[in-house]
Coordinates of C-alpha atoms and ligand atoms in Angstrom, one line a residue:
M1 CA 0.0 0.0 0.1
A2 CA 1.4 3.5 -0.9
A3 CA 2.5 5.5 2.3
A4 CA 0.5 8.7 3.3
V5 CA 2.1 11.8 1.6
T6 CA 3.1 14.5 3.9
M7 CA 3.8 17.8 2.1
P8 CA 6.1 20.7 3.3
A9 CA 4.6 24.1 2.7
I10 CA 4.2 24.2 -0.9
P11 CA 1.8 25.8 -3.2
A12 CA -1.5 23.8 -3.7
N13 CA -1.3 23.2 -7.3
V14 CA 2.0 21.6 -6.9
A15 CA 0.8 19.7 -3.8
E16 CA -2.1 18.2 -5.8
W17 CA 0.1 17.5 -8.8
I18 CA 2.3 15.4 -6.7
A19 CA -0.4 13.7 -4.7
A20 CA -2.1 12.6 -8.0
F21 CA 1.2 11.1 -9.4
A22 CA 1.8 9.4 -5.9
R23 CA -1.7 7.9 -6.1
L24 CA -1.1 6.7 -9.6
T25 CA 2.6 5.2 -9.0
G26 CA 2.0 4.2 -5.4
P27 CA 5.6 4.7 -3.9
A28 CA 6.5 3.7 -0.4
R29 CA 7.6 7.1 0.5
V30 CA 8.0 10.8 -0.8
H31 CA 11.2 12.8 -0.5
F32 CA 11.1 16.3 -1.0
C33 CA 14.6 17.5 -2.1
D34 CA 16.2 20.4 -0.4
G35 CA 19.2 20.6 -2.9
S36 CA 21.7 20.6 0.0
E37 CA 25.3 19.0 -0.1
A38 CA 23.9 16.9 3.0
E39 CA 21.1 15.4 0.7
F40 CA 23.6 14.7 -2.0
D41 CA 25.9 12.9 0.5
M42 CA 22.9 10.9 2.0
L43 CA 21.6 9.8 -1.5
A44 CA 25.0 9.0 -2.6
A45 CA 25.7 6.7 0.4
R46 CA 22.3 5.1 0.0
L47 CA 23.3 4.2 -3.8
V48 CA 26.7 2.9 -2.7
A49 CA 24.8 0.7 -0.2
E50 CA 22.8 -0.6 -3.1
G51 CA 25.6 -1.3 -5.4
K52 CA 24.2 1.3 -7.8
L53 CA 27.2 3.6 -7.3
I54 CA 30.9 2.8 -7.0
P55 CA 33.1 5.1 -5.1
L56 CA 36.3 5.9 -6.9
N57 CA 39.7 6.0 -5.4
P58 CA 39.4 8.7 -2.8
D59 CA 43.3 9.5 -3.0
T60 CA 43.2 10.3 -6.7
H61 CA 39.4 11.0 -7.1
P62 CA 37.9 12.4 -4.0
R63 CA 33.9 12.6 -3.9
C64 CA 33.9 10.8 -7.4
F65 CA 31.5 7.8 -8.2
L66 CA 31.0 5.4 -11.0
H67 CA 27.6 4.4 -12.2
R68 CA 26.9 1.7 -14.7
S69 CA 23.8 2.0 -16.5
H70 CA 21.7 -1.0 -17.9
P71 CA 23.6 -2.0 -21.0
D72 CA 20.4 -1.5 -23.1
D73 CA 20.1 2.1 -21.8
V74 CA 23.1 3.9 -22.8
A75 CA 21.9 6.9 -25.1
R76 CA 19.0 9.0 -26.0
V77 CA 16.3 7.2 -27.6
E78 CA 15.0 9.6 -30.4
H79 CA 12.8 6.8 -31.9
L80 CA 10.9 6.6 -28.6
T81 CA 10.7 10.4 -28.1
F82 CA 7.3 12.1 -29.1
V83 CA 5.8 15.7 -29.1
C84 CA 2.2 15.5 -28.3
T85 CA 0.4 18.5 -29.5
R86 CA -3.3 18.7 -30.1
E87 CA -2.8 19.3 -33.9
R88 CA -0.3 17.0 -35.5
D89 CA 1.0 20.0 -37.6
E90 CA 2.2 21.8 -34.6
A91 CA 4.9 19.1 -34.0
G92 CA 5.8 18.9 -37.6
P93 CA 7.5 16.3 -39.6
N94 CA 10.6 16.7 -37.6
N95 CA 8.9 15.1 -34.6
Q96 CA 7.2 11.8 -33.8
W97 CA 3.7 12.7 -32.8
L98 CA 0.9 11.4 -30.8
P99 CA -2.4 13.0 -29.6
P100 CA -2.1 14.2 -26.2
E101 CA -4.9 12.1 -24.7
Q102 CA -3.5 8.7 -26.3
A103 CA 0.0 9.5 -25.0
H104 CA -1.3 10.3 -21.5
A105 CA -3.3 7.1 -21.5
R106 CA -0.3 5.0 -22.6
M107 CA 2.0 6.5 -19.9
R108 CA -0.8 6.2 -17.3
E109 CA -0.8 2.6 -18.0
L110 CA 3.0 2.4 -17.7
F111 CA 3.1 4.7 -14.5
S112 CA 0.4 2.6 -12.9
G113 CA 1.7 1.0 -9.6
C114 CA 5.5 1.4 -11.0
M115 CA 7.0 2.9 -7.8
R116 CA 5.8 0.4 -5.3
G117 CA 8.4 -0.1 -2.5
R118 CA 10.3 2.9 -4.2
T119 CA 10.9 6.3 -3.0
L120 CA 9.5 9.2 -5.2
Y121 CA 11.8 12.1 -5.2
V122 CA 10.5 15.6 -5.9
V123 CA 13.1 17.8 -7.3
P124 CA 12.2 21.6 -7.8
Y125 CA 14.7 23.4 -10.1
V126 CA 15.6 26.8 -11.6
M127 CA 17.0 26.9 -15.0
G128 CA 19.1 29.9 -15.6
P129 CA 20.7 32.4 -12.8
P130 CA 17.9 32.4 -10.3
D131 CA 17.6 36.3 -10.4
S132 CA 17.4 36.3 -14.2
P133 CA 14.3 37.4 -15.7
Y134 CA 15.1 34.8 -18.3
S135 CA 15.1 32.1 -15.8
R136 CA 12.4 29.3 -15.9
L137 CA 11.0 26.7 -13.5
G138 CA 10.5 23.1 -13.3
I139 CA 9.9 20.1 -10.9
E140 CA 10.8 16.5 -11.8
L141 CA 9.1 13.8 -9.9
T142 CA 11.4 10.7 -10.3
D143 CA 12.1 7.4 -8.7
S144 CA 15.7 7.5 -9.3
A145 CA 18.0 8.7 -6.8
Y146 CA 20.9 8.7 -9.6
V147 CA 18.8 11.3 -11.5
V148 CA 18.4 13.4 -8.2
L149 CA 22.3 13.5 -7.9
N150 CA 22.7 14.5 -11.6
L151 CA 20.0 17.2 -11.2
H152 CA 21.9 18.6 -8.1
R153 CA 24.9 19.1 -10.3
M154 CA 23.0 20.1 -13.5
T155 CA 20.5 22.5 -12.3
R156 CA 19.9 24.8 -9.3
V157 CA 17.8 22.8 -6.9
L158 CA 16.3 25.6 -4.7
P159 CA 12.9 24.5 -3.4
D160 CA 12.1 27.9 -1.6
R161 CA 12.7 29.9 -4.7
V162 CA 10.7 27.5 -6.9
Y163 CA 7.7 27.2 -4.7
S164 CA 7.6 31.0 -3.8
R165 CA 7.6 31.9 -7.5
I166 CA 5.0 29.3 -8.3
A167 CA 2.9 30.6 -5.3
G168 CA 3.3 34.1 -7.1
G169 CA 1.6 32.7 -10.3
E170 CA 4.6 31.7 -12.3
P171 CA 4.2 28.5 -14.6
F172 CA 6.5 25.8 -14.3
V173 CA 7.4 22.6 -16.4
R174 CA 6.0 19.3 -15.0
G175 CA 8.3 16.3 -15.4
L176 CA 7.3 12.8 -14.6
H177 CA 9.9 10.1 -14.6
S178 CA 10.2 6.5 -13.7
V179 CA 12.9 4.1 -14.6
G180 CA 10.2 1.5 -14.7
E181 CA 11.8 -2.0 -15.5
L182 CA 14.4 -0.5 -17.9
D183 CA 12.7 -2.6 -20.5
P184 CA 13.4 -1.0 -23.9
N185 CA 10.2 -2.3 -25.0
R186 CA 8.4 -0.3 -22.4
R187 CA 10.3 3.0 -22.9
F188 CA 8.7 6.4 -23.9
I189 CA 9.6 10.0 -23.8
M190 CA 6.6 12.3 -24.2
H191 CA 6.4 16.0 -24.3
Y192 CA 3.2 18.1 -24.2
P193 CA 4.4 21.6 -24.9
E194 CA 0.9 23.0 -24.6
E195 CA 0.7 21.7 -21.1
L196 CA 4.5 22.5 -20.2
A197 CA 4.5 18.7 -19.3
I198 CA 6.9 15.7 -19.8
E199 CA 6.4 12.1 -19.1
S200 CA 9.3 9.7 -19.3
Y201 CA 9.2 5.9 -18.4
G202 CA 11.7 3.1 -18.8
S203 CA 15.1 4.7 -19.0
G204 CA 17.5 6.1 -16.3
Y205 CA 20.0 7.5 -18.7
G206 CA 21.0 11.1 -19.7
G207 CA 18.5 13.3 -21.8
N208 CA 15.9 10.5 -21.3
A209 CA 16.0 10.8 -17.6
L210 CA 17.4 14.1 -16.7
L211 CA 14.4 15.9 -17.8
A212 CA 15.6 19.6 -17.2
K213 CA 18.0 19.2 -20.0
K214 CA 16.8 18.1 -23.4
C215 CA 13.2 17.8 -22.6
H216 CA 12.8 21.0 -20.7
A217 CA 15.6 23.3 -21.7
L218 CA 15.2 22.5 -25.5
R219 CA 12.0 20.7 -26.5
I220 CA 9.6 22.6 -24.2
A221 CA 11.7 25.7 -23.9
S222 CA 11.9 26.0 -27.6
W223 CA 8.1 26.1 -27.7
Q224 CA 7.9 28.6 -24.9
A225 CA 10.5 30.7 -26.6
R226 CA 8.5 30.7 -29.9
Q227 CA 5.6 32.2 -28.0
E228 CA 7.5 34.7 -25.9
G229 CA 9.8 35.9 -28.8
W230 CA 13.2 34.1 -28.0
L231 CA 15.3 31.3 -28.8
A232 CA 16.1 28.1 -26.8
E233 CA 19.2 26.5 -28.8
H234 CA 21.5 23.7 -28.6
M235 CA 24.6 25.8 -28.3
L236 CA 27.6 26.3 -26.3
I237 CA 28.4 29.9 -25.1
L238 CA 32.0 31.0 -24.8
R239 CA 33.8 34.3 -24.0
I240 CA 37.0 35.2 -25.9
E241 CA 39.3 38.0 -25.0
T242 CA 41.6 39.2 -27.8
S243 CA 45.3 40.1 -27.3
E244 CA 44.1 43.6 -26.6
G245 CA 41.7 42.4 -23.9
E246 CA 38.5 43.1 -26.0
P247 CA 35.8 40.5 -25.0
Y248 CA 33.5 38.9 -27.6
H249 CA 30.9 36.2 -26.9
I250 CA 30.2 33.4 -29.2
A251 CA 27.2 30.8 -29.2
A252 CA 27.8 27.8 -31.3
A253 CA 25.5 24.9 -32.2
F254 CA 26.9 21.5 -32.9
P255 CA 25.1 18.3 -33.0
S256 CA 25.7 15.9 -30.0
A257 CA 29.1 14.6 -29.4
C258 CA 30.7 16.9 -32.0
G259 CA 33.0 18.8 -29.5
K260 CA 30.8 21.6 -28.0
T261 CA 32.4 21.0 -24.6
N262 CA 35.9 21.0 -26.0
L263 CA 35.4 24.2 -27.8
A264 CA 33.7 25.9 -24.8
M265 CA 36.7 25.1 -22.6
L266 CA 39.2 25.8 -25.4
V267 CA 42.9 26.4 -24.1
P268 CA 44.7 28.6 -26.7
P269 CA 48.1 27.3 -27.7
P270 CA 51.2 28.9 -25.9
A271 CA 51.7 31.7 -28.7
Y272 CA 48.2 32.8 -28.4
R273 CA 48.3 32.6 -24.5
A274 CA 51.4 34.6 -24.5
A275 CA 49.9 37.3 -26.6
G276 CA 47.1 37.6 -24.2
W277 CA 44.2 35.6 -25.9
R278 CA 41.9 33.8 -23.3
V279 CA 38.8 31.9 -23.7
S280 CA 36.2 31.2 -20.9
T281 CA 33.1 29.0 -20.5
I282 CA 29.7 30.0 -20.0
G283 CA 27.9 26.9 -21.2
D284 CA 28.7 23.8 -23.1
D285 CA 25.3 22.7 -24.4
I286 CA 22.4 24.9 -24.2
A287 CA 21.7 28.8 -24.8
W288 CA 18.6 30.6 -24.1
L289 CA 18.8 33.8 -26.4
H290 CA 16.8 36.8 -25.9
P291 CA 16.7 40.1 -28.1
G292 CA 17.8 42.7 -25.7
A293 CA 16.6 46.4 -25.5
D294 CA 19.9 47.6 -27.2
G295 CA 18.9 45.5 -30.3
R296 CA 21.7 42.8 -29.6
L297 CA 21.0 39.2 -28.8
W298 CA 21.8 38.1 -25.2
A299 CA 22.5 34.5 -24.0
I300 CA 22.2 32.8 -20.7
N301 CA 23.0 29.1 -19.9
P302 CA 20.0 27.6 -18.4
E303 CA 22.1 24.8 -16.8
A304 CA 24.4 24.7 -13.8
G305 CA 26.5 21.8 -14.8
F306 CA 28.1 19.6 -17.5
F307 CA 27.0 16.2 -18.9
G308 CA 29.8 15.6 -21.2
V309 CA 31.2 12.7 -23.3
V310 CA 34.1 11.3 -21.5
P311 CA 35.8 9.2 -24.2
G312 CA 38.5 11.3 -26.1
T313 CA 38.9 13.8 -23.1
S314 CA 42.5 14.1 -22.2
R315 CA 45.2 16.7 -21.1
A316 CA 45.8 17.3 -24.9
T317 CA 42.3 17.7 -26.1
N318 CA 40.6 19.5 -23.0
P319 CA 42.9 20.3 -20.3
N320 CA 40.2 22.4 -18.4
A321 CA 37.8 19.2 -18.5
M322 CA 40.8 17.1 -17.0
A323 CA 41.2 19.7 -14.3
M324 CA 37.5 19.4 -13.2
L325 CA 37.2 15.6 -13.6
G326 CA 39.5 15.0 -10.6
E327 CA 36.9 15.7 -7.8
D328 CA 33.3 15.7 -7.2
V329 CA 32.2 13.9 -10.4
I330 CA 29.7 11.3 -11.4
F331 CA 30.9 9.0 -13.9
T332 CA 28.6 7.0 -16.1
N333 CA 29.8 3.9 -18.0
V334 CA 33.4 4.6 -17.9
G335 CA 35.9 1.6 -17.5
L336 CA 37.8 1.4 -14.1
T337 CA 41.4 0.6 -13.2
A338 CA 42.5 -2.0 -10.7
D339 CA 43.1 0.8 -8.1
G340 CA 39.6 2.3 -8.6
Q341 CA 40.4 5.2 -11.0
P342 CA 37.9 5.8 -14.0
W343 CA 39.5 5.0 -17.4
W344 CA 38.4 5.7 -20.9
E345 CA 39.8 5.6 -24.4
G346 CA 41.9 8.7 -25.2
L347 CA 43.6 8.7 -21.6
S348 CA 47.3 8.4 -22.0
E349 CA 47.7 7.1 -18.5
G350 CA 46.5 4.0 -16.5
V351 CA 45.2 0.6 -17.8
P352 CA 41.4 -0.5 -17.4
A353 CA 40.9 -3.6 -15.2
Y354 CA 37.2 -3.5 -15.9
D355 CA 35.2 -2.4 -18.7
W356 CA 31.9 -0.2 -18.4
Q357 CA 29.8 -3.3 -17.6
G358 CA 32.2 -4.3 -14.9
R359 CA 33.6 -7.1 -16.8
P360 CA 37.2 -8.0 -16.5
W361 CA 38.7 -6.1 -19.6
R362 CA 41.0 -7.7 -22.1
R363 CA 42.3 -5.7 -25.3
E364 CA 40.3 -7.9 -27.7
M365 CA 37.2 -7.0 -25.9
G366 CA 37.5 -3.4 -27.6
P367 CA 36.7 -0.1 -25.8
A368 CA 36.7 -0.2 -22.1
A369 CA 34.5 2.9 -21.8
H370 CA 31.0 3.0 -23.6
P371 CA 31.5 5.6 -26.4
N372 CA 28.7 7.6 -24.9
A373 CA 30.1 7.4 -21.4
R374 CA 29.6 10.6 -19.4
F375 CA 30.8 12.8 -16.7
T376 CA 28.4 15.0 -14.5
V377 CA 30.1 17.9 -12.9
R378 CA 29.1 21.2 -11.5
A379 CA 30.1 24.0 -14.1
S380 CA 31.7 26.0 -11.4
R381 CA 34.5 23.3 -11.1
C382 CA 35.7 24.1 -14.5
P383 CA 38.8 26.1 -14.3
S384 CA 37.7 28.4 -17.4
Y385 CA 34.2 28.8 -16.2
S386 CA 33.2 32.5 -16.4
P387 CA 31.4 34.4 -13.5
L388 CA 29.4 35.8 -16.3
A389 CA 27.6 32.5 -16.4
E390 CA 25.6 33.6 -13.2
S391 CA 24.9 37.3 -14.7
P392 CA 21.0 37.7 -14.8
A393 CA 21.2 39.8 -18.0
G394 CA 23.5 37.1 -19.8
V395 CA 26.0 38.1 -22.3
P396 CA 25.8 39.8 -25.7
I397 CA 26.4 37.5 -28.5
D398 CA 28.6 38.8 -31.4
A399 CA 28.8 35.6 -33.6
I400 CA 26.7 32.5 -34.1
V401 CA 28.6 29.4 -35.3
F402 CA 26.9 26.4 -36.8
G403 CA 29.2 23.3 -37.1
G404 CA 28.8 19.8 -38.2
R405 CA 30.9 16.5 -38.5
R406 CA 31.4 16.4 -42.4
A407 CA 34.3 14.5 -43.9
D408 CA 34.0 16.8 -47.2
L409 CA 32.5 19.8 -48.9
V410 CA 31.9 22.1 -46.0
P411 CA 35.0 24.5 -45.6
L412 CA 36.8 24.9 -42.3
V413 CA 35.1 28.2 -42.0
M414 CA 32.8 30.7 -43.8
Q415 CA 30.5 33.4 -43.1
A416 CA 27.0 33.7 -44.0
Q417 CA 26.4 36.9 -46.1
D418 CA 23.5 38.1 -43.9
W419 CA 21.0 36.7 -41.5
T420 CA 18.8 35.1 -43.9
Q421 CA 21.7 33.0 -45.5
G422 CA 22.8 32.1 -42.0
V423 CA 19.3 30.8 -41.3
L424 CA 19.5 28.9 -44.4
L425 CA 22.9 27.4 -43.8
G426 CA 21.9 26.5 -40.3
A427 CA 18.6 24.7 -41.4
A428 CA 20.6 22.8 -43.9
M429 CA 23.3 21.8 -41.7
A430 CA 24.3 18.1 -41.8
S431 CA 26.4 15.9 -39.7
E432 CA 27.6 12.3 -39.1
T433 CA 25.6 10.6 -36.4
T434 CA 27.4 9.8 -33.0
A435 CA 26.8 7.5 -30.2
A436 CA 25.0 10.0 -28.2
A437 CA 21.8 8.7 -29.6
S438 CA 20.8 5.0 -30.2
G439 CA 21.1 3.7 -33.7
A440 CA 23.8 3.6 -36.5
T441 CA 26.9 6.0 -36.1
G442 CA 28.6 7.7 -38.9
V443 CA 25.6 8.2 -41.2
L444 CA 25.2 11.6 -42.6
R445 CA 21.8 13.3 -41.6
R446 CA 20.5 16.8 -41.8
D447 CA 20.5 18.3 -38.4
P448 CA 19.1 22.0 -38.6
M449 CA 20.7 24.2 -36.2
A450 CA 21.8 20.9 -34.4
M451 CA 18.2 20.8 -33.3
Q452 CA 16.8 17.9 -35.1
P453 CA 16.3 15.7 -31.9
F454 CA 15.3 18.8 -29.9
C455 CA 13.0 21.2 -31.5
G456 CA 9.7 21.0 -29.8
Y457 CA 7.8 22.2 -32.9
H458 CA 7.4 22.3 -36.5
F459 CA 10.7 23.0 -38.2
G460 CA 9.0 25.4 -40.9
D461 CA 7.7 27.6 -38.1
Y462 CA 11.1 27.3 -36.4
F463 CA 13.0 28.8 -39.3
E464 CA 10.3 31.4 -39.7
H465 CA 10.7 32.3 -35.9
W466 CA 14.6 32.5 -36.5
L467 CA 14.2 35.0 -39.4
R468 CA 11.8 37.1 -37.3
I469 CA 14.2 37.2 -34.4
G470 CA 16.9 38.4 -36.8
A471 CA 14.5 41.1 -38.3
S472 CA 13.8 42.5 -34.7
L473 CA 17.7 42.8 -34.1
R474 CA 19.4 46.3 -34.7
S475 CA 22.8 44.5 -34.4
P476 CA 22.3 40.8 -35.1
P477 CA 25.3 38.6 -34.5
G478 CA 27.5 37.4 -37.6
V479 CA 26.5 34.0 -38.5
F480 CA 29.5 31.5 -39.3
L481 CA 29.7 27.7 -40.5
V482 CA 32.7 25.6 -39.2
N483 CA 33.9 22.2 -39.9
W484 CA 36.7 20.7 -37.8
F485 CA 36.0 17.2 -39.1
R486 CA 37.4 17.4 -43.1
R487 CA 39.2 14.1 -43.9
G488 CA 42.0 13.6 -46.3
T489 CA 42.2 10.5 -48.8
D490 CA 43.9 8.5 -46.1
G491 CA 40.8 9.0 -43.9
G492 CA 42.9 11.2 -41.4
F493 CA 41.5 14.5 -40.1
L494 CA 42.9 17.6 -42.1
W495 CA 42.7 20.0 -39.3
P496 CA 44.4 19.7 -36.0
G497 CA 41.4 21.0 -34.1
F498 CA 40.9 21.4 -30.3
G499 CA 43.1 24.4 -29.0
E500 CA 44.2 25.2 -32.6
N501 CA 40.5 26.2 -33.2
I502 CA 41.3 29.4 -31.7
R503 CA 42.8 30.5 -35.2
V504 CA 39.3 30.1 -36.6
L505 CA 37.7 32.0 -33.8
E506 CA 40.2 34.7 -34.2
W507 CA 39.1 35.1 -37.8
I508 CA 35.4 35.3 -36.8
V509 CA 36.3 37.9 -34.1
R510 CA 38.2 40.0 -36.7
R511 CA 35.2 39.7 -39.3
V512 CA 32.9 40.9 -36.6
R513 CA 35.2 43.7 -35.7
G514 CA 35.4 44.4 -39.5
E515 CA 39.0 44.2 -39.5
V516 CA 39.4 41.7 -42.4
G517 CA 38.1 41.3 -45.9
A518 CA 36.9 38.0 -47.2
W519 CA 36.3 36.5 -50.6
D520 CA 32.8 35.7 -52.0
G521 CA 32.5 31.9 -52.3
V522 CA 28.8 32.4 -53.3
V523 CA 27.7 30.2 -50.5
G524 CA 29.6 32.2 -48.0
W525 CA 32.5 34.5 -47.4
L526 CA 35.8 32.7 -46.8
P527 CA 39.2 33.8 -45.4
E528 CA 41.5 35.8 -47.7
E529 CA 44.9 34.2 -48.2
G530 CA 47.0 35.0 -45.1
D531 CA 44.2 36.3 -42.9
L532 CA 43.6 32.9 -41.1
R533 CA 46.8 32.7 -38.9
L534 CA 48.6 29.5 -39.5
E535 CA 52.1 30.0 -38.0
G536 CA 53.4 26.9 -36.1
L537 CA 50.9 24.6 -37.7
A538 CA 52.3 21.8 -40.0
L539 CA 49.8 22.5 -42.9
D540 CA 50.9 22.1 -46.5
G541 CA 49.4 24.3 -49.0
S542 CA 47.2 21.7 -50.6
T543 CA 45.8 20.8 -47.4
L544 CA 44.9 24.4 -46.6
S545 CA 43.3 24.9 -50.0
R546 CA 41.2 21.9 -49.6
L547 CA 40.1 23.2 -46.2
L548 CA 39.3 26.5 -47.5
E549 CA 37.8 25.5 -51.1
V550 CA 34.4 25.9 -52.4
D551 CA 33.7 23.0 -54.5
R552 CA 31.2 24.5 -57.0
E553 CA 29.9 21.0 -58.3
G554 CA 29.8 19.6 -54.8
W555 CA 27.7 22.6 -53.6
A556 CA 25.5 22.6 -56.6
A557 CA 24.6 18.8 -55.7
E558 CA 24.3 19.9 -52.0
L559 CA 22.0 22.8 -52.7
A560 CA 19.7 20.6 -54.8
D561 CA 19.8 17.9 -51.8
I562 CA 18.9 21.0 -49.3
G563 CA 16.0 21.8 -51.5
R564 CA 14.6 18.3 -51.3
F565 CA 15.1 18.4 -47.6
L566 CA 13.5 21.6 -47.1
D567 CA 10.5 20.6 -49.2
G568 CA 9.6 18.3 -46.3
F569 CA 8.6 21.3 -44.4
E570 CA 6.1 22.6 -46.8
P571 CA 3.6 24.5 -46.7
R572 CA 5.3 26.1 -43.7
L573 CA 8.7 26.6 -45.1
P574 CA 9.3 30.5 -45.2
E575 CA 9.3 31.7 -48.8
R576 CA 12.4 33.9 -47.9
L577 CA 14.5 30.8 -47.4
R578 CA 13.2 29.1 -50.7
E579 CA 13.9 32.3 -52.5
R580 CA 17.4 32.5 -51.0
L581 CA 18.1 29.0 -52.0
R582 CA 17.1 29.7 -55.7
A583 CA 19.3 32.8 -55.7
L584 CA 22.3 30.7 -54.5
K585 CA 21.6 28.1 -57.1
R586 CA 21.6 30.6 -59.9
A587 CA 24.7 32.5 -58.5
L588 CA 26.6 29.1 -58.2
A589 CA 25.7 28.1 -61.9
G590 CA 26.4 31.7 -63.1
Ligands
OXD1 C1 23.8 15.6 -24.8 C2 23.2 15.3 -26.2 O1 23.6 14.9 -23.8 O2 23.3 16.2 -26.9 O3 24.1 17.0 -24.6 O4 22.9 14.1 -26.4
MN2 MN1 23.8 18.2 -26.2

């Protein structure tokens, strides 16, 4: 029998909602989270006692834990993710759709009695700096203490703030989550943007279960943003200070597992550091962008922590991440050394004794860490974290960057000729799939603005919304396209990437400042010879020209394919994008 629910002083609408979910799911007890470190320690100790968390070596990794998820539950499940609007067209062809009443009925059946013997945790959180007018509220109800620990690090769990703002009439996103039986055949992630509600069943992993992240801060928030005149985007936010100490802010959209965290935490190479260049981190995954009274676009990071991909992280690729991964981290699905240290592919030191499933590891078994293994860590632990991430107003964005993982065609960097072309190039972005979502990896797919899995409404309306936001700005950011992932005939990457990407950021900043010209490659403006600083890089002339070429035939085929892709969003595709595509095709042929 379900235990009686005792409530702290919380608003009546919240209490009623919790009580109804408790009646449906039948937990043995309800725990109202206070967000304190004592609560984190208590829950971590409980999970350790249950064998669901493994404390790591306290001498090398104090307050660090390893969690092994179910082997069938290791990534976001896009094929089981639905947007449930009253009208099918609102969700668009970019989302799987169910009528809300049908989705609710299915979820009610799954949730029914699913928490017997378990604890129901109530996690009230703020997304964004709590004093920011752009911050938003959510409450996740979950039966996973692992989820609670992650939300402690990823969001601001502030019950008093949340309850008092709700009592004052503010809306909040209602998230319901149960790990259920972790059966992939009984797993769904449902979104009801019109109700500001999320229901997730059957997964304990990442974006499926930490509802504040992809479900709230992107799918539901993108819907809210459209109603309210702002943008919720899958973007990192970084601050770059030039050698003269001038600050610029860049928001960059890349698909999952394409290096957003590494770019956000970039450490410039020694010559740049010596000259005074500095990069600091405001966010690594999500940006909420608001037109400001000054006609610029202002960004906040709604999150308070990082849930980053671990494999490939090393002192060479991301020294800032390595510095923050030594203490107070939850690792998920990494390997383990004999002396209890986390291990993953890309680390130069240590040898794994166990793989991510806890099996004794031998080389012939392949990777010890799962390719989508993750770290969860509070953002303030990152040495490059900027205090401006706590600024209620956010930071003014000077440049928007779109980037995908493409072996060919897309040059290292180019600039869109205006906002409309930027929206077109963003809408047409394509990238090779990665292990962040279940399914085949390395398959090229269109991923508009890196939002294919995350836009909570029809992409045709979304592109129109982008055009409108641009038109409302007196000083819109420049829009750029980058591609760190061009490959040569031997399959190797042509561009060194990581810290060396500062060279591309420098060109972007110099373009924004109006300091350098660019040549017109029709699909975009590209660096003039000598403007992209390359001293100290072992790049031969032919590699460089491949990185910065515009292959007109290749682009003609690309534009034709983009046209076919965009046809899928008719009749809601903005005519202005269609016109610009036609104009580009003509210019390329001419
Ligand atoms: C993420 C993702 O976890 O994009 O950030 O999958
Ligand atoms: Mn992401």
